[in-house]
Coordinates of C-alpha atoms in Angstrom, one line a residue:
M116 CA -47.6 -59.3 -87.8
D117 CA -48.4 -62.4 -89.1
E118 CA -45.2 -63.9 -91.2
L119 CA -45.2 -63.0 -95.0
P120 CA -45.7 -66.1 -97.4
E121 CA -43.5 -67.2 -100.1
N122 CA -46.1 -67.1 -102.4
M123 CA -49.3 -65.4 -103.0
R124 CA -52.8 -65.6 -105.0
A125 CA -53.3 -63.8 -108.0
L126 CA -55.0 -63.1 -111.8
V127 CA -52.4 -63.9 -114.7
L128 CA -52.4 -63.0 -118.1
H129 CA -49.9 -64.5 -120.3
E130 CA -51.0 -63.3 -123.6
A131 CA -53.2 -60.2 -124.9
G132 CA -56.5 -61.1 -125.4
K133 CA -56.4 -64.4 -123.5
P134 CA -58.5 -65.7 -120.7
L135 CA -57.0 -64.7 -117.0
S136 CA -56.1 -67.6 -115.1
F137 CA -56.2 -67.5 -111.1
E138 CA -52.6 -68.9 -110.3
K139 CA -50.1 -68.9 -107.0
V140 CA -47.2 -67.2 -108.1
P141 CA -44.3 -66.0 -105.8
R142 CA -44.7 -63.2 -103.4
P143 CA -42.7 -59.8 -104.8
R144 CA -40.0 -58.7 -102.8
V145 CA -39.7 -55.5 -101.3
G146 CA -36.5 -53.1 -102.1
A147 CA -35.4 -49.6 -101.0
G148 CA -38.0 -46.7 -101.3
Q149 CA -40.6 -49.4 -102.1
V150 CA -43.4 -50.9 -99.9
L151 CA -45.1 -54.6 -99.7
V152 CA -49.2 -54.1 -99.9
R153 CA -51.3 -56.9 -98.8
V154 CA -54.0 -55.4 -101.5
A155 CA -57.8 -55.4 -99.9
A156 CA -59.5 -54.7 -103.6
S157 CA -58.9 -53.4 -106.6
P158 CA -61.5 -52.0 -109.4
I159 CA -61.6 -52.8 -113.2
N160 CA -61.7 -49.6 -115.3
P161 CA -61.9 -49.4 -118.9
S162 CA -58.0 -48.9 -118.7
D163 CA -58.0 -52.7 -117.3
L164 CA -59.7 -53.6 -120.6
A165 CA -57.5 -51.8 -122.7
M166 CA -54.4 -54.0 -120.9
L167 CA -56.1 -57.2 -121.2
R168 CA -56.6 -56.3 -124.6
G169 CA -52.7 -55.4 -124.9
E170 CA -54.1 -52.1 -126.2
Y171 CA -52.6 -50.1 -122.9
G172 CA -49.0 -47.9 -122.9
L173 CA -47.4 -49.2 -120.3
G174 CA -45.9 -52.2 -121.9
W175 CA -45.3 -54.6 -119.1
P176 CA -43.9 -58.3 -120.5
Y177 CA -46.3 -61.3 -119.9
P178 CA -47.3 -62.9 -118.0
L179 CA -48.4 -59.9 -116.1
I180 CA -50.8 -58.9 -113.0
P181 CA -53.5 -56.8 -114.3
G182 CA -55.0 -54.2 -112.4
L183 CA -53.9 -50.4 -112.3
E184 CA -55.2 -49.6 -108.7
G185 CA -56.6 -50.3 -105.5
S186 CA -56.1 -50.3 -101.5
G187 CA -54.5 -52.3 -98.6
Q188 CA -52.0 -51.6 -95.7
V189 CA -48.8 -51.7 -96.2
V190 CA -47.4 -54.6 -94.4
E191 CA -43.5 -54.2 -95.2
A192 CA -40.8 -51.4 -96.0
G193 CA -37.7 -51.1 -97.8
P194 CA -35.1 -48.9 -96.6
G195 CA -36.6 -45.0 -96.4
L196 CA -38.0 -42.6 -94.8
M197 CA -41.4 -42.8 -96.3
G198 CA -41.6 -46.3 -96.7
R199 CA -41.3 -46.5 -92.6
F200 CA -43.9 -43.9 -92.2
L201 CA -46.3 -45.8 -94.5
R202 CA -45.6 -48.9 -92.7
G203 CA -49.1 -50.8 -91.1
K204 CA -51.4 -48.1 -92.4
N205 CA -54.1 -48.3 -95.3
V206 CA -53.5 -46.9 -98.6
A207 CA -55.1 -45.9 -102.0
L208 CA -51.9 -47.6 -104.6
A209 CA -51.3 -47.3 -107.9
A210 CA -49.5 -50.1 -109.4
D211 CA -46.2 -50.0 -110.8
K212 CA -44.2 -53.0 -112.5
Q213 CA -47.0 -55.3 -112.0
G214 CA -50.9 -55.0 -110.9
L215 CA -52.9 -55.6 -108.1
W216 CA -55.6 -58.0 -108.9
A217 CA -53.5 -60.0 -106.3
E218 CA -52.6 -60.6 -102.8
Y219 CA -49.6 -58.9 -102.7
A220 CA -48.2 -55.8 -104.6
V221 CA -44.5 -53.8 -104.6
I222 CA -44.9 -50.3 -105.4
P223 CA -42.6 -47.1 -105.1
A224 CA -43.7 -45.3 -101.7
S225 CA -44.5 -42.2 -103.8
R226 CA -47.5 -44.4 -105.2
A227 CA -49.1 -45.0 -102.0
L228 CA -51.5 -42.9 -100.5
P229 CA -52.7 -43.0 -97.0
L230 CA -56.2 -43.1 -96.3
P231 CA -57.9 -41.8 -93.5
P232 CA -58.6 -44.0 -91.1
D233 CA -62.5 -43.5 -91.1
M234 CA -62.4 -44.2 -95.0
P235 CA -63.6 -47.9 -96.1
L236 CA -60.7 -49.5 -98.4
A237 CA -63.6 -49.7 -100.8
A238 CA -63.7 -46.1 -101.3
G239 CA -60.2 -45.9 -101.4
A240 CA -59.7 -48.5 -103.7
S241 CA -60.6 -46.2 -106.5
S242 CA -58.9 -43.0 -105.1
F243 CA -56.2 -42.7 -108.7
V244 CA -57.8 -43.3 -112.0
N245 CA -60.8 -42.2 -112.5
P246 CA -60.6 -39.3 -109.8
L247 CA -57.8 -37.5 -111.0
T248 CA -58.5 -37.9 -114.6
A249 CA -62.1 -35.8 -114.0
M250 CA -59.6 -33.3 -112.0
A251 CA -57.2 -33.3 -115.2
L252 CA -59.3 -32.8 -117.8
V253 CA -61.6 -30.2 -116.0
A254 CA -58.3 -28.4 -115.3
E255 CA -57.6 -28.7 -119.0
V256 CA -60.9 -27.2 -119.9
R257 CA -59.5 -24.0 -117.1
R258 CA -56.4 -23.6 -118.8
A259 CA -57.6 -23.2 -122.5
G260 CA -59.4 -20.1 -120.7
Q261 CA -62.6 -22.1 -121.9
W262 CA -65.7 -22.6 -119.9
C263 CA -67.7 -25.4 -121.3
A264 CA -67.1 -29.0 -122.9
I265 CA -68.3 -32.0 -124.6
S266 CA -67.9 -35.1 -122.4
T267 CA -68.7 -38.7 -123.9
A268 CA -69.7 -41.9 -121.9
A269 CA -71.1 -39.3 -119.4
G270 CA -73.7 -42.2 -118.0
G271 CA -70.8 -43.8 -116.5
A272 CA -69.0 -43.4 -112.7
L273 CA -66.0 -41.0 -114.9
G274 CA -68.8 -39.4 -116.4
G275 CA -70.6 -38.7 -113.3
M276 CA -67.0 -37.9 -111.8
I277 CA -66.1 -35.4 -114.8
R278 CA -70.2 -33.8 -113.8
R279 CA -69.7 -33.0 -110.6
R280 CA -66.1 -31.7 -110.7
A281 CA -67.2 -29.4 -113.6
R282 CA -70.2 -28.1 -111.3
Q283 CA -67.6 -27.3 -108.8
K284 CA -65.5 -25.3 -110.8
G285 CA -68.5 -23.5 -112.5
V286 CA -67.3 -25.3 -116.1
K287 CA -70.8 -26.3 -118.0
I288 CA -71.0 -29.9 -119.8
I289 CA -72.9 -30.9 -122.3
N290 CA -73.5 -34.8 -121.7
I291 CA -73.9 -38.0 -124.1
V292 CA -75.3 -40.7 -123.7
R293 CA -76.7 -43.6 -125.8
R294 CA -79.9 -44.3 -123.7
Q295 CA -83.0 -42.6 -123.0
D296 CA -82.9 -44.0 -119.5
Q297 CA -79.3 -42.8 -118.8
V298 CA -80.9 -39.3 -120.1
D299 CA -84.0 -39.4 -117.3
A300 CA -81.2 -40.5 -114.9
L301 CA -78.6 -37.4 -115.6
R302 CA -81.4 -34.6 -116.0
A303 CA -82.6 -36.4 -112.2
D304 CA -79.4 -36.0 -110.9
G305 CA -79.5 -32.0 -112.2
A306 CA -77.5 -32.3 -115.6
R307 CA -78.9 -29.5 -117.3
Y308 CA -77.4 -30.3 -121.0
V309 CA -78.0 -34.2 -121.9
L310 CA -78.2 -35.9 -125.3
N311 CA -78.6 -39.4 -126.7
E312 CA -76.4 -39.7 -129.9
T313 CA -78.9 -42.3 -130.6
D314 CA -81.5 -39.4 -131.5
P315 CA -82.0 -38.3 -134.6
A316 CA -81.9 -34.8 -134.0
F317 CA -78.9 -35.1 -132.0
D318 CA -76.2 -33.8 -134.2
T319 CA -78.5 -31.0 -134.7
D320 CA -79.3 -30.3 -131.4
L321 CA -75.3 -30.9 -130.2
A322 CA -74.3 -28.0 -133.1
A323 CA -77.0 -25.8 -131.6
M324 CA -75.5 -26.2 -127.8
C325 CA -72.2 -25.7 -129.1
K326 CA -73.0 -22.5 -130.7
D327 CA -75.3 -21.4 -127.4
L328 CA -72.6 -22.2 -124.8
R329 CA -69.3 -21.0 -127.3
C330 CA -68.3 -24.8 -126.7
T331 CA -65.2 -25.7 -128.1
M332 CA -63.9 -28.6 -126.2
A333 CA -65.1 -31.8 -126.1
F334 CA -63.9 -35.6 -124.0
D335 CA -63.5 -38.2 -126.1
A336 CA -63.3 -41.8 -124.6
V337 CA -65.2 -43.6 -127.4
G338 CA -63.5 -42.4 -130.7
G339 CA -65.0 -44.4 -134.0
A340 CA -67.4 -42.1 -135.6
L341 CA -68.7 -39.9 -132.6
T342 CA -65.7 -38.2 -132.8
F343 CA -66.5 -36.9 -136.1
R344 CA -70.1 -36.0 -135.2
M345 CA -68.6 -34.2 -132.0
A346 CA -65.9 -32.5 -134.6
E347 CA -68.4 -31.1 -136.7
A348 CA -70.7 -29.6 -133.8
L349 CA -67.7 -28.1 -132.1
R350 CA -67.4 -24.2 -132.3
G351 CA -63.9 -22.8 -134.6
Q352 CA -60.7 -23.6 -133.2
G353 CA -61.8 -26.1 -130.9
Q354 CA -59.9 -29.2 -129.3
I355 CA -61.0 -33.2 -128.9
L356 CA -58.8 -34.6 -126.1
V357 CA -58.9 -38.2 -126.7
Y358 CA -58.7 -40.3 -123.2
G359 CA -60.3 -44.0 -124.8
G360 CA -61.7 -45.7 -126.8
L361 CA -64.5 -48.0 -125.7
S362 CA -65.7 -48.0 -129.7
G363 CA -63.2 -50.2 -130.3
K364 CA -63.0 -48.3 -133.5
A365 CA -60.9 -45.8 -135.2
I366 CA -61.2 -42.3 -135.1
S367 CA -63.2 -40.5 -137.5
L368 CA -62.4 -37.0 -139.1
H369 CA -63.5 -34.7 -141.7
P370 CA -60.1 -32.9 -143.5
G371 CA -62.2 -29.7 -143.8
T372 CA -63.1 -29.4 -140.3
M373 CA -59.6 -30.0 -139.8
I374 CA -58.2 -27.1 -142.1
F375 CA -61.0 -24.2 -142.0
K376 CA -62.4 -25.0 -138.4
G377 CA -58.9 -25.2 -137.1
L378 CA -59.4 -28.0 -135.2
T379 CA -56.9 -29.6 -132.9
V380 CA -57.6 -33.7 -131.8
R381 CA -54.8 -34.6 -129.3
G382 CA -54.4 -37.9 -126.9
F383 CA -55.0 -37.4 -122.9
W384 CA -52.8 -39.7 -120.7
L385 CA -53.4 -39.7 -117.0
S386 CA -49.7 -40.9 -116.2
K387 CA -48.3 -38.2 -118.8
W388 CA -50.0 -35.2 -116.8
L389 CA -49.3 -36.3 -113.6
A390 CA -45.3 -36.7 -114.6
A391 CA -45.7 -33.0 -114.9
K392 CA -47.1 -32.0 -111.8
S393 CA -44.6 -31.4 -109.3
V394 CA -44.3 -32.5 -105.2
P395 CA -46.6 -29.8 -103.9
Q396 CA -48.9 -30.5 -106.7
M397 CA -48.9 -34.2 -106.3
L398 CA -49.8 -33.3 -102.7
L399 CA -52.5 -31.1 -102.9
L400 CA -54.0 -33.4 -105.3
T401 CA -54.3 -36.0 -104.0
R402 CA -55.1 -34.3 -100.4
E403 CA -58.4 -33.3 -102.7
V404 CA -59.1 -36.2 -103.9
T405 CA -58.6 -38.0 -100.2
K406 CA -61.4 -35.0 -99.2
S407 CA -63.9 -36.0 -102.4
L408 CA -64.0 -39.8 -102.0
Q409 CA -66.8 -40.1 -99.3
G410 CA -69.6 -37.8 -100.5
G411 CA -67.4 -35.5 -103.0
F412 CA -67.1 -35.6 -107.0
A413 CA -64.9 -38.6 -106.7
E414 CA -67.8 -41.0 -104.6
T415 CA -68.1 -44.2 -106.5
Q416 CA -71.0 -46.6 -107.1
I417 CA -70.2 -50.2 -106.2
A418 CA -72.1 -52.5 -108.6
R419 CA -70.3 -55.7 -107.5
V420 CA -67.8 -57.3 -105.1
V421 CA -66.0 -59.9 -106.2
P422 CA -63.8 -62.4 -104.5
L423 CA -60.1 -62.9 -106.7
E424 CA -60.6 -66.5 -107.1
Q425 CA -64.0 -66.1 -109.2
G426 CA -62.4 -62.9 -110.6
A427 CA -61.4 -64.2 -114.5
S428 CA -64.6 -63.3 -115.7
A429 CA -65.4 -60.1 -113.9
P430 CA -63.8 -57.9 -116.2
A431 CA -65.9 -59.4 -119.2
A432 CA -69.4 -58.5 -117.0
Y433 CA -67.8 -54.9 -116.3
E434 CA -67.6 -54.3 -119.7
N435 CA -71.3 -55.4 -120.4
A436 CA -72.7 -53.2 -117.9
M437 CA -70.1 -50.2 -117.0
S438 CA -72.9 -47.8 -116.5
A439 CA -74.2 -50.1 -113.3
G440 CA -71.1 -49.2 -111.5
K441 CA -67.7 -50.8 -110.4
I442 CA -66.7 -54.2 -109.7
L443 CA -64.1 -54.5 -107.2
L444 CA -61.9 -57.9 -107.1
S445 CA -61.2 -58.2 -103.1
T446 CA -58.8 -60.6 -101.9
G447 CA -60.7 -61.1 -98.4
A448 CA -57.8 -59.9 -96.8
Y449 CA -59.6 -57.3 -95.1
K450 CA -63.5 -55.6 -94.4
L451 CA -64.2 -53.3 -97.0
G452 CA -66.7 -51.0 -95.2
L453 CA -69.6 -52.8 -97.8
P454 CA -71.9 -54.2 -95.3
E455 CA -74.5 -54.2 -98.2
F456 CA -72.4 -56.6 -100.1
Q457 CA -71.0 -60.2 -99.7
P458 CA -68.3 -61.2 -101.9
G459 CA -69.4 -62.8 -105.0
S460 CA -73.3 -61.0 -104.8
P461 CA -75.4 -59.8 -108.1

């Protein structure tokens, strides 16, 4: 194995809301129970955009390296059985104290998921945030004894995973999008219940669907006025799980709806949901995600691969075209298994 460098290249955020800078920084050192991963690729997710704005709940100190999930190869392990097992293996990984928009990352061995030998590193890079969120939200519907939910931002990657996961579990999804072309695309994909929130009849149609399907749950990735509109449409004793704020606006609710319909609105954070799982439960979840990354509910559409050194402008590009697919930041260290893409190609 090649000698490890003292320094590494990384995208660094010095202050919330400020531009990213491409820098050379010290390579992190591995400790007991940890592994050092040479990063292959890391996607840009809405949660990463929130971190760039200083609105994500992890509270990492500045300067920080963003990037909450990715893939790579374990090149060094600290003392511990799990680390020794992972050494030399391709893994999906979730960030710990610093992110993955860098050439190397140190994480607890428990945050590394071994990938099957035939799985491309591009697919493995999106193993955590979106697939586990889709599984968790659909599981919440089942746990509540319900069989229908509203899903906002349904035209994006996560919306598609929620829809496919719900189909597996027999849950009906009312998909909310913002454009007619998204309505057409979802219907062509087999979605039965699709509404355009910009349509003049949206509120009436949503209320009618909720009544017909006895829908009492909603997954809210948008916030703002859309939360109000879903609350008005849901059946009595409804629940709204807020897991994002893509609108950038405060949630709007009517007091009477809260009081007389018994509506509950609560936040959903994947990290806390996972923290409540036992080790056997986590092993089952990660095994199911691994199986679903290729051709299953968790398959991710990749719109563009950008070299790390050109990545400072990539978050803005992703924010402007989220429904087109993921942008992957590539370190160039490994082949990603995407022959149709050249790094930086549109």
